[in-house]
Amino acid sequence: MTETQFLQRLAEVLMADQPITRDTPLESLSGWDSMGQVALVAMLDETLHYQLPPGTLQGCKRVGDIVALVGQKLDAANEAADPDRRS
Amino acid sequence: MISCVKCHLPETRLTNDDLAALFPEWPSEKIYQKTGIRERRVAGPDETAGDLAFHAAQRLLEDRDRSRIGFVLHCTQSPDYLLPTTACLLQNRLDLPQRCGALDFNLGCSGYIYGLALADGLLRAGHTDAVLLLTGETYSKFLNPKDKGTRTIFGDAGSATLLDSASPNRLHSFVFGTDGSGGEFLIVPGSGMRRPSGSEPAGPQPLEMNGPEVFNFTVRVVPPLIDQILERGKIELRDVDYFVFHQANAFMIEHLRRRLGIPADKFALSLEYVGNTVSSSIPIAIESALANGKIRPGMRILLAGFGVGLSWAGCLLDWKG
């Protein structure tokens, strides 16, 4: 999964009205509640086989914080194609 | 070892329509879609976990010789008293012999499996020939009436399981796990001697549950738990005829089912009309599966409990009938 695809999935799970970027504050998304976070945990496990380290969700303020957590699981090819990528 | 399982539910029903009337932002059908629960039972003001366990045990012992029971184990986090031990009071209420040992143990969603392991150990060691394992929980009394998240999930219930050295239904391949660093993710602050910080008054505060972290914990520990049980039993996933997981909520356990590749028809889903009944959820699922023929003689069953603590455990049950 590329970062673009991941952001699309994330937007669906967190019920974003418009496209999201790494800078989008999570609090601005209507789906960023406990049910949305449960759905996020399921999506990360299902699509990336990634399980969050305990206690990391509270520290996530922006979409980019989630992308940074799963970064190594996203396609390596995508990194080269995305010059703006920040770690 | 397991010879019989019976459960008991309090009378009062809390339906999704009841909850939707209190929390209009969560319509009845949305609650069902997100949790797989349509209603849950709630203990009355004077009804305790001990009462729920008592009634389940009365059902179980109706036609049985009570004098054979040499031990009562009672799993609860909402005991009738801090002291005396609820299991001691139940020895008397159930008219069990005075030579009977009795103890409570404090665990939640994993508690039934730990109880099975304790009972199995007592039987194998030859301390007694019959153990009565009880669960009773009234989480509803811990909940903040305004907390829609926990009120939609938890239901009250009790269960009674008879473990008998003469029963051919063998328990084996137990695996246990604990991660106390996640204790805060499901907690009733002030419920014991440690007072909550700040200016909060002494005494129990409402139950606090960090649902996403608890779910995150289950996706982390349950798949390896299942692998370890299978490894201990020297069998493959396909060799298991039926899976009974703690009925946390349908969304969560269905996710685990899919991730593990368990066929839906081999997987217990029994929370629709009871909710998450904590330590009673596995015995409720077993009683229901025995009644509707999902568990039949000759089957190999995998049981797994996981939750508050954080604590987890599982085992295999060879059901001979």
mmCIF file of C-alpha atoms in Angstrom:
data_model
loop_
_atom_site.group_PDB
_atom_site.id
_atom_site.type_symbol
_atom_site.label_atom_id
_atom_site.label_comp_id
_atom_site.label_asym_id
_atom_site.label_seq_id
_atom_site.Cartn_x
_atom_site.Cartn_y
_atom_site.Cartn_z
ATOM 1 C CA MET A 1 0.000 0.000 0.000
ATOM 2 C CA THR A 2 1.336 3.421 -0.966
ATOM 3 C CA GLU A 3 1.060 6.453 1.281
ATOM 4 C CA THR A 4 -1.598 7.936 -1.007
ATOM 5 C CA GLN A 5 -3.674 4.775 -0.790
ATOM 6 C CA PHE A 6 -3.167 4.699 2.973
ATOM 7 C CA LEU A 7 -4.376 8.298 3.317
ATOM 8 C CA GLN A 8 -7.485 7.421 1.290
ATOM 9 C CA ARG A 9 -8.238 4.461 3.578
ATOM 10 C CA LEU A 10 -7.601 6.622 6.627
ATOM 11 C CA ALA A 11 -9.993 9.280 5.307
ATOM 12 C CA GLU A 12 -12.710 6.627 4.909
ATOM 13 C CA VAL A 13 -12.167 5.156 8.360
ATOM 14 C CA LEU A 14 -12.160 8.563 10.051
ATOM 15 C CA MET A 15 -15.069 9.823 7.934
ATOM 16 C CA ALA A 16 -13.252 12.841 6.480
ATOM 17 C CA ASP A 17 -15.409 15.119 4.302
ATOM 18 C CA GLN A 18 -12.451 16.103 2.118
ATOM 19 C CA PRO A 19 -9.024 14.686 1.263
ATOM 20 C CA ILE A 20 -6.634 14.581 4.195
ATOM 21 C CA THR A 21 -2.924 15.312 4.329
ATOM 22 C CA ARG A 22 -0.229 14.681 6.899
ATOM 23 C CA ASP A 23 -1.009 18.105 8.384
ATOM 24 C CA THR A 24 -4.729 17.486 8.949
ATOM 25 C CA PRO A 25 -5.455 17.689 12.713
ATOM 26 C CA LEU A 26 -7.132 14.465 13.836
ATOM 27 C CA GLU A 27 -9.496 16.414 16.097
ATOM 28 C CA SER A 28 -10.936 18.102 12.979
ATOM 29 C CA LEU A 29 -12.251 14.758 11.712
ATOM 30 C CA SER A 30 -15.728 13.761 12.836
ATOM 31 C CA GLY A 31 -14.686 10.103 12.967
ATOM 32 C CA TRP A 32 -11.851 10.646 15.451
ATOM 33 C CA ASP A 33 -13.769 9.269 18.436
ATOM 34 C CA SER A 34 -13.431 5.999 20.304
ATOM 35 C CA MET A 35 -15.372 4.070 17.640
ATOM 36 C CA GLY A 36 -13.238 5.637 14.893
ATOM 37 C CA GLN A 37 -10.062 4.768 16.756
ATOM 38 C CA VAL A 38 -11.238 1.159 17.123
ATOM 39 C CA ALA A 39 -11.896 1.115 13.366
ATOM 40 C CA LEU A 40 -8.399 2.554 12.815
ATOM 41 C CA VAL A 41 -6.795 -0.195 14.929
ATOM 42 C CA ALA A 42 -8.712 -2.789 12.875
ATOM 43 C CA MET A 43 -7.682 -1.166 9.565
ATOM 44 C CA LEU A 44 -3.977 -1.030 10.516
ATOM 45 C CA ASP A 45 -4.066 -4.690 11.586
ATOM 46 C CA GLU A 46 -6.009 -5.847 8.542
ATOM 47 C CA THR A 47 -4.331 -3.908 5.753
ATOM 48 C CA LEU A 48 -0.771 -3.539 7.078
ATOM 49 C CA HIS A 49 -0.601 -6.307 9.717
ATOM 50 C CA TYR A 50 0.529 -3.533 12.022
ATOM 51 C CA GLN A 51 -0.274 -3.383 15.742
ATOM 52 C CA LEU A 52 0.244 -0.086 17.536
ATOM 53 C CA PRO A 53 2.569 -0.050 20.540
ATOM 54 C CA PRO A 54 0.466 0.437 23.728
ATOM 55 C CA GLY A 55 -0.455 4.029 24.557
ATOM 56 C CA THR A 56 0.559 5.567 21.219
ATOM 57 C CA LEU A 57 -2.943 6.615 20.089
ATOM 58 C CA GLN A 58 -3.181 9.374 22.725
ATOM 59 C CA GLY A 59 -0.006 10.929 21.321
ATOM 60 C CA CYS A 60 -1.378 11.188 17.772
ATOM 61 C CA LYS A 61 -2.440 14.783 17.030
ATOM 62 C CA ARG A 62 -2.176 14.946 13.239
ATOM 63 C CA VAL A 63 -2.652 12.478 10.397
ATOM 64 C CA GLY A 64 1.127 12.583 9.895
ATOM 65 C CA ASP A 65 1.641 11.080 13.378
ATOM 66 C CA ILE A 66 -0.209 7.935 12.250
ATOM 67 C CA VAL A 67 1.659 7.869 8.925
ATOM 68 C CA ALA A 68 4.953 8.114 10.828
ATOM 69 C CA LEU A 69 3.981 5.131 13.010
ATOM 70 C CA VAL A 70 3.204 2.875 10.064
ATOM 71 C CA GLY A 71 5.837 4.387 7.759
ATOM 72 C CA GLN A 72 7.984 1.272 7.391
ATOM 73 C CA LYS A 73 4.941 -0.782 6.438
ATOM 74 C CA LEU A 74 4.077 1.421 3.457
ATOM 75 C CA ASP A 75 5.592 0.624 0.065
ATOM 76 C CA ALA A 76 9.245 1.516 -0.120
ATOM 77 C CA ALA A 77 8.745 2.552 -3.738
ATOM 78 C CA ASN A 78 6.372 5.190 -2.547
ATOM 79 C CA GLU A 79 9.069 6.862 -0.468
ATOM 80 C CA ALA A 80 11.231 7.496 -3.495
ATOM 81 C CA ALA A 81 8.256 8.897 -5.382
ATOM 82 C CA ASP A 82 7.352 11.314 -2.630
ATOM 83 C CA PRO A 83 10.055 13.997 -2.221
ATOM 84 C CA ASP A 84 8.006 15.856 0.408
ATOM 85 C CA ARG A 85 7.998 12.890 2.749
ATOM 86 C CA ARG A 86 8.972 13.867 6.259
ATOM 87 C CA SER A 87 9.846 11.331 8.876
ATOM 88 C CA MET B 1 -13.346 -32.369 33.649
ATOM 89 C CA ILE B 2 -16.147 -29.917 32.667
ATOM 90 C CA SER B 3 -19.353 -31.750 33.354
ATOM 91 C CA CYS B 4 -22.079 -29.100 33.072
ATOM 92 C CA VAL B 5 -22.517 -25.324 32.496
ATOM 93 C CA LYS B 6 -25.525 -23.194 33.491
ATOM 94 C CA CYS B 7 -25.977 -19.420 33.462
ATOM 95 C CA HIS B 8 -28.319 -16.850 34.940
ATOM 96 C CA LEU B 9 -29.335 -13.380 33.715
ATOM 97 C CA PRO B 10 -31.046 -10.623 35.701
ATOM 98 C CA GLU B 11 -34.603 -9.746 34.594
ATOM 99 C CA THR B 12 -34.220 -6.108 33.535
ATOM 100 C CA ARG B 13 -33.412 -5.572 29.864
ATOM 101 C CA LEU B 14 -31.659 -2.490 28.492
ATOM 102 C CA THR B 15 -32.421 -2.343 24.768
ATOM 103 C CA ASN B 16 -30.775 -0.311 22.013
ATOM 104 C CA ASP B 17 -34.021 1.677 21.773
ATOM 105 C CA ASP B 18 -33.692 2.549 25.478
ATOM 106 C CA LEU B 19 -30.128 3.725 24.875
ATOM 107 C CA ALA B 20 -31.007 5.608 21.677
ATOM 108 C CA ALA B 21 -33.642 7.529 23.642
ATOM 109 C CA LEU B 22 -30.918 8.620 26.082
ATOM 110 C CA PHE B 23 -28.224 9.219 23.459
ATOM 111 C CA PRO B 24 -29.996 10.340 20.234
ATOM 112 C CA GLU B 25 -26.659 10.666 18.395
ATOM 113 C CA TRP B 26 -26.397 6.852 18.500
ATOM 114 C CA PRO B 27 -29.496 5.388 16.820
ATOM 115 C CA SER B 28 -30.533 1.880 17.783
ATOM 116 C CA GLU B 29 -29.355 0.255 14.535
ATOM 117 C CA LYS B 30 -25.969 2.020 14.677
ATOM 118 C CA ILE B 31 -25.357 0.537 18.141
ATOM 119 C CA TYR B 32 -26.149 -2.911 16.758
ATOM 120 C CA GLN B 33 -23.900 -2.454 13.725
ATOM 121 C CA LYS B 34 -20.963 -1.278 15.833
ATOM 122 C CA THR B 35 -21.299 -3.797 18.667
ATOM 123 C CA GLY B 36 -23.457 -6.727 17.545
ATOM 124 C CA ILE B 37 -25.544 -6.175 20.692
ATOM 125 C CA ARG B 38 -29.326 -5.567 20.720
ATOM 126 C CA GLU B 39 -29.913 -5.708 24.456
ATOM 127 C CA ARG B 40 -28.129 -6.365 27.714
ATOM 128 C CA ARG B 41 -29.384 -7.342 31.175
ATOM 129 C CA VAL B 42 -28.959 -5.113 34.210
ATOM 130 C CA ALA B 43 -28.984 -6.250 37.844
ATOM 131 C CA GLY B 44 -31.529 -4.628 40.163
ATOM 132 C CA PRO B 45 -30.464 -2.239 42.947
ATOM 133 C CA ASP B 46 -30.475 -5.054 45.506
ATOM 134 C CA GLU B 47 -29.211 -7.748 43.164
ATOM 135 C CA THR B 48 -25.514 -8.606 43.424
ATOM 136 C CA ALA B 49 -22.965 -10.648 41.510
ATOM 137 C CA GLY B 50 -23.255 -13.191 44.333
ATOM 138 C CA ASP B 51 -26.995 -13.438 43.642
ATOM 139 C CA LEU B 52 -26.410 -14.017 39.920
ATOM 140 C CA ALA B 53 -23.819 -16.727 40.629
ATOM 141 C CA PHE B 54 -26.179 -18.225 43.252
ATOM 142 C CA HIS B 55 -29.091 -18.572 40.817
ATOM 143 C CA ALA B 56 -26.834 -20.063 38.118
ATOM 144 C CA ALA B 57 -25.540 -22.583 40.682
ATOM 145 C CA GLN B 58 -29.080 -23.445 41.798
ATOM 146 C CA ARG B 59 -29.942 -24.294 38.184
ATOM 147 C CA LEU B 60 -26.834 -26.446 37.905
ATOM 148 C CA LEU B 61 -27.210 -28.249 41.234
ATOM 149 C CA GLU B 62 -30.959 -28.833 40.984
ATOM 150 C CA ASP B 63 -30.697 -32.609 40.520
ATOM 151 C CA ARG B 64 -27.156 -33.126 41.741
ATOM 152 C CA ASP B 65 -25.562 -34.432 44.904
ATOM 153 C CA ARG B 66 -24.188 -31.285 46.560
ATOM 154 C CA SER B 67 -22.196 -33.268 49.092
ATOM 155 C CA ARG B 68 -19.633 -34.218 46.411
ATOM 156 C CA ILE B 69 -18.503 -30.621 45.920
ATOM 157 C CA GLY B 70 -15.193 -30.024 47.647
ATOM 158 C CA PHE B 71 -14.354 -26.540 46.377
ATOM 159 C CA VAL B 72 -16.112 -23.353 45.268
ATOM 160 C CA LEU B 73 -14.211 -20.875 43.113
ATOM 161 C CA HIS B 74 -15.955 -17.567 42.459
ATOM 162 C CA CYS B 75 -14.663 -15.136 39.853
ATOM 163 C CA THR B 76 -15.867 -11.573 40.400
ATOM 164 C CA GLN B 77 -14.748 -7.954 40.360
ATOM 165 C CA SER B 78 -17.987 -6.764 41.985
ATOM 166 C CA PRO B 79 -18.113 -8.881 45.154
ATOM 167 C CA ASP B 80 -20.983 -8.586 47.630
ATOM 168 C CA TYR B 81 -18.426 -7.329 50.184
ATOM 169 C CA LEU B 82 -14.675 -6.735 50.295
ATOM 170 C CA LEU B 83 -14.995 -9.085 53.252
ATOM 171 C CA PRO B 84 -16.294 -11.637 53.886
ATOM 172 C CA THR B 85 -15.475 -13.551 50.720
ATOM 173 C CA THR B 86 -18.557 -13.979 48.511
ATOM 174 C CA ALA B 87 -17.627 -17.629 47.833
ATOM 175 C CA CYS B 88 -17.884 -18.333 51.599
ATOM 176 C CA LEU B 89 -21.381 -16.839 51.689
ATOM 177 C CA LEU B 90 -22.289 -18.895 48.612
ATOM 178 C CA GLN B 91 -21.133 -22.112 50.369
ATOM 179 C CA ASN B 92 -23.821 -21.460 52.940
ATOM 180 C CA ARG B 93 -26.510 -20.193 50.553
ATOM 181 C CA LEU B 94 -26.019 -23.182 48.270
ATOM 182 C CA ASP B 95 -26.077 -25.636 51.151
ATOM 183 C CA LEU B 96 -22.665 -27.050 50.274
ATOM 184 C CA PRO B 97 -20.737 -29.174 52.779
ATOM 185 C CA GLN B 98 -18.614 -27.394 55.391
ATOM 186 C CA ARG B 99 -15.591 -29.447 54.331
ATOM 187 C CA CYS B 100 -15.756 -27.426 51.100
ATOM 188 C CA GLY B 101 -12.954 -24.957 50.303
ATOM 189 C CA ALA B 102 -14.092 -21.565 48.974
ATOM 190 C CA LEU B 103 -12.354 -18.552 47.516
ATOM 191 C CA ASP B 104 -13.007 -15.547 45.309
ATOM 192 C CA PHE B 105 -10.578 -14.504 42.633
ATOM 193 C CA ASN B 106 -10.529 -11.118 40.957
ATOM 194 C CA LEU B 107 -10.315 -11.268 37.175
ATOM 195 C CA GLY B 108 -12.590 -10.098 34.375
ATOM 196 C CA CYS B 109 -12.795 -11.204 30.773
ATOM 197 C CA SER B 110 -10.026 -13.804 31.125
ATOM 198 C CA GLY B 111 -11.348 -15.041 34.489
ATOM 199 C CA TYR B 112 -13.318 -18.059 33.303
ATOM 200 C CA ILE B 113 -10.228 -19.654 31.749
ATOM 201 C CA TYR B 114 -8.189 -18.983 34.897
ATOM 202 C CA GLY B 115 -11.014 -20.552 36.917
ATOM 203 C CA LEU B 116 -10.971 -23.640 34.702
ATOM 204 C CA ALA B 117 -7.204 -23.915 35.167
ATOM 205 C CA LEU B 118 -7.473 -23.565 38.977
ATOM 206 C CA ALA B 119 -10.277 -26.133 39.130
ATOM 207 C CA ASP B 120 -8.393 -28.495 36.824
ATOM 208 C CA GLY B 121 -5.340 -28.174 39.086
ATOM 209 C CA LEU B 122 -7.367 -28.946 42.238
ATOM 210 C CA LEU B 123 -8.837 -32.028 40.585
ATOM 211 C CA ARG B 124 -5.544 -33.259 39.159
ATOM 212 C CA ALA B 125 -3.823 -32.789 42.531
ATOM 213 C CA GLY B 126 -6.499 -34.964 44.110
ATOM 214 C CA HIS B 127 -7.675 -32.287 46.583
ATOM 215 C CA THR B 128 -11.286 -32.962 45.667
ATOM 216 C CA ASP B 129 -13.420 -34.835 43.134
ATOM 217 C CA ALA B 130 -15.743 -31.959 42.224
ATOM 218 C CA VAL B 131 -15.256 -28.193 41.909
ATOM 219 C CA LEU B 132 -18.000 -25.615 41.473
ATOM 220 C CA LEU B 133 -16.655 -22.721 39.367
ATOM 221 C CA LEU B 134 -18.864 -19.634 39.585
ATOM 222 C CA THR B 135 -18.694 -16.290 37.801
ATOM 223 C CA GLY B 136 -20.779 -13.274 38.735
ATOM 224 C CA GLU B 137 -20.449 -9.703 37.564
ATOM 225 C CA THR B 138 -22.487 -6.521 37.828
ATOM 226 C CA TYR B 139 -20.375 -3.989 35.910
ATOM 227 C CA SER B 140 -23.596 -1.988 35.402
ATOM 228 C CA LYS B 141 -23.174 -0.725 38.954
ATOM 229 C CA PHE B 142 -19.749 0.746 38.031
ATOM 230 C CA LEU B 143 -20.924 2.604 34.928
ATOM 231 C CA ASN B 144 -21.427 6.337 34.564
ATOM 232 C CA PRO B 145 -25.073 6.650 33.425
ATOM 233 C CA LYS B 146 -23.881 9.232 30.848
ATOM 234 C CA ASP B 147 -21.176 6.984 29.379
ATOM 235 C CA LYS B 148 -22.822 5.653 26.240
ATOM 236 C CA GLY B 149 -19.663 3.755 25.225
ATOM 237 C CA THR B 150 -19.641 1.420 28.231
ATOM 238 C CA ARG B 151 -23.423 1.278 28.700
ATOM 239 C CA THR B 152 -23.847 -0.107 25.176
ATOM 240 C CA ILE B 153 -21.292 -2.855 25.781
ATOM 241 C CA PHE B 154 -21.584 -4.357 29.259
ATOM 242 C CA GLY B 155 -24.302 -6.637 30.609
ATOM 243 C CA ASP B 156 -24.654 -8.372 33.979
ATOM 244 C CA ALA B 157 -24.730 -12.160 34.379
ATOM 245 C CA GLY B 158 -23.670 -15.134 36.429
ATOM 246 C CA SER B 159 -22.596 -18.658 35.580
ATOM 247 C CA ALA B 160 -21.928 -21.997 37.228
ATOM 248 C CA THR B 161 -19.717 -24.779 35.895
ATOM 249 C CA LEU B 162 -19.285 -28.164 37.492
ATOM 250 C CA LEU B 163 -15.859 -29.733 37.068
ATOM 251 C CA ASP B 164 -15.804 -33.379 38.033
ATOM 252 C CA SER B 165 -12.900 -35.821 38.086
ATOM 253 C CA ALA B 166 -15.270 -38.436 36.633
ATOM 254 C CA SER B 167 -16.156 -36.298 33.586
ATOM 255 C CA PRO B 168 -14.486 -37.331 30.301
ATOM 256 C CA ASN B 169 -14.492 -33.740 28.974
ATOM 257 C CA ARG B 170 -10.798 -33.009 29.266
ATOM 258 C CA LEU B 171 -9.212 -29.551 29.580
ATOM 259 C CA HIS B 172 -5.620 -29.157 28.422
ATOM 260 C CA SER B 173 -3.044 -27.020 26.615
ATOM 261 C CA PHE B 174 -3.547 -23.980 28.862
ATOM 262 C CA VAL B 175 -1.660 -20.793 27.991
ATOM 263 C CA PHE B 176 -1.648 -17.664 30.205
ATOM 264 C CA GLY B 177 -0.499 -14.076 29.803
ATOM 265 C CA THR B 178 -0.427 -10.800 31.730
ATOM 266 C CA ASP B 179 0.590 -7.207 30.972
ATOM 267 C CA GLY B 180 -0.108 -5.049 34.014
ATOM 268 C CA SER B 181 1.302 -1.971 32.225
ATOM 269 C CA GLY B 182 -2.125 -1.689 30.549
ATOM 270 C CA GLY B 183 -4.072 -1.732 33.837
ATOM 271 C CA GLU B 184 -5.267 1.829 33.338
ATOM 272 C CA PHE B 185 -7.028 0.976 30.073
ATOM 273 C CA LEU B 186 -9.947 -0.640 31.948
ATOM 274 C CA ILE B 187 -10.220 0.509 35.529
ATOM 275 C CA VAL B 188 -12.598 1.562 38.301
ATOM 276 C CA PRO B 189 -10.535 4.255 40.067
ATOM 277 C CA GLY B 190 -10.989 4.406 43.829
ATOM 278 C CA SER B 191 -12.561 0.951 43.969
ATOM 279 C CA GLY B 192 -9.906 -0.365 46.332
ATOM 280 C CA MET B 193 -7.567 1.149 48.892
ATOM 281 C CA ARG B 194 -5.595 3.229 46.379
ATOM 282 C CA ARG B 195 -7.305 6.602 46.207
ATOM 283 C CA PRO B 196 -7.645 8.416 42.934
ATOM 284 C CA SER B 197 -5.273 11.352 42.529
ATOM 285 C CA GLY B 198 -6.331 14.984 42.955
ATOM 286 C CA SER B 199 -9.366 16.153 44.831
ATOM 287 C CA GLU B 200 -11.693 13.302 43.921
ATOM 288 C CA PRO B 201 -13.577 11.903 46.926
ATOM 289 C CA ALA B 202 -12.794 8.462 48.302
ATOM 290 C CA GLY B 203 -14.849 5.584 46.977
ATOM 291 C CA PRO B 204 -15.369 4.067 43.561
ATOM 292 C CA GLN B 205 -15.419 6.384 40.561
ATOM 293 C CA PRO B 206 -17.205 5.291 37.381
ATOM 294 C CA LEU B 207 -15.531 2.615 35.261
ATOM 295 C CA GLU B 208 -13.118 4.032 32.702
ATOM 296 C CA MET B 209 -12.469 2.097 29.502
ATOM 297 C CA ASN B 210 -10.074 3.069 26.751
ATOM 298 C CA GLY B 211 -11.788 1.002 24.056
ATOM 299 C CA PRO B 212 -9.241 1.572 21.275
ATOM 300 C CA GLU B 213 -6.327 0.588 23.541
ATOM 301 C CA VAL B 214 -8.148 -2.507 24.812
ATOM 302 C CA PHE B 215 -8.874 -3.518 21.214
ATOM 303 C CA ASN B 216 -5.287 -2.736 20.223
ATOM 304 C CA PHE B 217 -4.201 -5.076 23.037
ATOM 305 C CA THR B 218 -6.418 -7.881 21.753
ATOM 306 C CA VAL B 219 -5.135 -7.634 18.166
ATOM 307 C CA ARG B 220 -1.604 -7.783 19.597
ATOM 308 C CA VAL B 221 -1.998 -10.727 21.979
ATOM 309 C CA VAL B 222 -4.853 -12.935 20.789
ATOM 310 C CA PRO B 223 -3.356 -14.290 17.523
ATOM 311 C CA PRO B 224 -0.111 -15.370 19.294
ATOM 312 C CA LEU B 225 -2.233 -16.783 22.153
ATOM 313 C CA ILE B 226 -4.132 -18.990 19.702
ATOM 314 C CA ASP B 227 -0.863 -20.105 18.038
ATOM 315 C CA GLN B 228 0.602 -21.056 21.436
ATOM 316 C CA ILE B 229 -2.494 -23.058 22.448
ATOM 317 C CA LEU B 230 -2.422 -24.968 19.141
ATOM 318 C CA GLU B 231 1.293 -25.575 19.544
ATOM 319 C CA ARG B 232 0.788 -26.923 23.081
ATOM 320 C CA GLY B 233 -2.000 -29.161 21.849
ATOM 321 C CA LYS B 234 0.127 -30.236 18.859
ATOM 322 C CA ILE B 235 -2.726 -29.494 16.476
ATOM 323 C CA GLU B 236 -3.484 -27.105 13.608
ATOM 324 C CA LEU B 237 -6.184 -24.432 13.478
ATOM 325 C CA ARG B 238 -8.257 -26.621 11.132
ATOM 326 C CA ASP B 239 -8.270 -29.414 13.754
ATOM 327 C CA VAL B 240 -10.384 -27.244 16.083
ATOM 328 C CA ASP B 241 -14.127 -27.845 15.653
ATOM 329 C CA TYR B 242 -15.407 -24.806 17.533
ATOM 330 C CA PHE B 243 -13.947 -21.585 18.916
ATOM 331 C CA VAL B 244 -15.343 -19.767 21.954
ATOM 332 C CA PHE B 245 -13.702 -16.383 22.516
ATOM 333 C CA HIS B 246 -14.621 -13.897 25.231
ATOM 334 C CA GLN B 247 -17.584 -12.000 23.759
ATOM 335 C CA ALA B 248 -16.086 -8.496 23.996
ATOM 336 C CA ASN B 249 -18.103 -7.001 21.165
ATOM 337 C CA ALA B 250 -18.958 -8.431 17.780
ATOM 338 C CA PHE B 251 -16.857 -5.950 15.779
ATOM 339 C CA MET B 252 -13.730 -6.805 17.751
ATOM 340 C CA ILE B 253 -14.057 -10.579 17.836
ATOM 341 C CA GLU B 254 -15.176 -10.780 14.207
ATOM 342 C CA HIS B 255 -11.986 -8.890 13.312
ATOM 343 C CA LEU B 256 -9.974 -11.477 15.272
ATOM 344 C CA ARG B 257 -11.867 -14.313 13.581
ATOM 345 C CA ARG B 258 -11.069 -12.994 10.105
ATOM 346 C CA ARG B 259 -7.421 -12.303 10.947
ATOM 347 C CA LEU B 260 -7.003 -15.824 12.266
ATOM 348 C CA GLY B 261 -8.814 -17.389 9.301
ATOM 349 C CA ILE B 262 -11.484 -19.107 11.423
ATOM 350 C CA PRO B 263 -14.653 -20.051 9.469
ATOM 351 C CA ALA B 264 -17.737 -18.173 10.728
ATOM 352 C CA ASP B 265 -19.679 -21.384 11.358
ATOM 353 C CA LYS B 266 -17.027 -22.571 13.811
ATOM 354 C CA PHE B 267 -17.030 -19.342 15.810
ATOM 355 C CA ALA B 268 -19.295 -18.523 18.769
ATOM 356 C CA LEU B 269 -21.133 -15.199 18.612
ATOM 357 C CA SER B 270 -23.529 -15.088 21.539
ATOM 358 C CA LEU B 271 -23.688 -11.526 22.792
ATOM 359 C CA GLU B 272 -26.651 -10.190 20.783
ATOM 360 C CA TYR B 273 -29.107 -10.391 23.684
ATOM 361 C CA VAL B 274 -26.737 -10.229 26.661
ATOM 362 C CA GLY B 275 -23.867 -7.871 25.767
ATOM 363 C CA ASN B 276 -20.348 -8.276 27.109
ATOM 364 C CA THR B 277 -20.888 -10.169 30.360
ATOM 365 C CA VAL B 278 -17.186 -10.183 31.322
ATOM 366 C CA SER B 279 -16.248 -13.502 33.028
ATOM 367 C CA SER B 280 -19.653 -15.023 32.228
ATOM 368 C CA SER B 281 -19.402 -14.521 28.456
ATOM 369 C CA ILE B 282 -17.586 -17.797 27.699
ATOM 370 C CA PRO B 283 -19.868 -20.010 29.849
ATOM 371 C CA ILE B 284 -22.933 -18.290 28.314
ATOM 372 C CA ALA B 285 -21.554 -19.094 24.847
ATOM 373 C CA ILE B 286 -20.808 -22.701 25.871
ATOM 374 C CA GLU B 287 -24.263 -23.261 27.360
ATOM 375 C CA SER B 288 -25.868 -21.841 24.243
ATOM 376 C CA ALA B 289 -23.626 -23.883 21.888
ATOM 377 C CA LEU B 290 -24.442 -27.085 23.792
ATOM 378 C CA ALA B 291 -28.164 -26.306 23.626
ATOM 379 C CA ASN B 292 -28.201 -25.589 19.894
ATOM 380 C CA GLY B 293 -25.879 -28.441 18.917
ATOM 381 C CA LYS B 294 -22.908 -26.294 17.872
ATOM 382 C CA ILE B 295 -20.870 -28.229 20.438
ATOM 383 C CA ARG B 296 -21.360 -31.984 20.051
ATOM 384 C CA PRO B 297 -19.676 -35.079 21.444
ATOM 385 C CA GLY B 298 -16.324 -35.750 19.827
ATOM 386 C CA MET B 299 -15.549 -32.093 19.202
ATOM 387 C CA ARG B 300 -12.386 -30.226 20.114
ATOM 388 C CA ILE B 301 -13.111 -26.704 21.403
ATOM 389 C CA LEU B 302 -10.706 -23.789 21.789
ATOM 390 C CA LEU B 303 -11.538 -21.316 24.575
ATOM 391 C CA ALA B 304 -9.877 -17.870 24.881
ATOM 392 C CA GLY B 305 -10.433 -14.996 27.296
ATOM 393 C CA PHE B 306 -8.756 -11.555 27.230
ATOM 394 C CA GLY B 307 -9.306 -8.146 28.780
ATOM 395 C CA VAL B 308 -9.016 -6.200 32.025
ATOM 396 C CA GLY B 309 -5.660 -6.551 33.770
ATOM 397 C CA LEU B 310 -4.511 -6.711 31.069
ATOM 398 C CA SER B 311 -4.860 -10.477 31.250
ATOM 399 C CA TRP B 312 -5.383 -13.302 28.796
ATOM 400 C CA ALA B 313 -5.572 -17.092 28.725
ATOM 401 C CA GLY B 314 -6.834 -19.961 26.638
ATOM 402 C CA CYS B 315 -7.062 -23.729 26.501
ATOM 403 C CA LEU B 316 -8.467 -26.692 24.605
ATOM 404 C CA LEU B 317 -11.521 -28.663 25.683
ATOM 405 C CA ASP B 318 -12.144 -32.157 24.299
ATOM 406 C CA TRP B 319 -15.927 -32.548 24.533
ATOM 407 C CA LYS B 320 -16.961 -36.182 24.870
ATOM 408 C CA GLY B 321 -20.515 -35.442 25.911
#
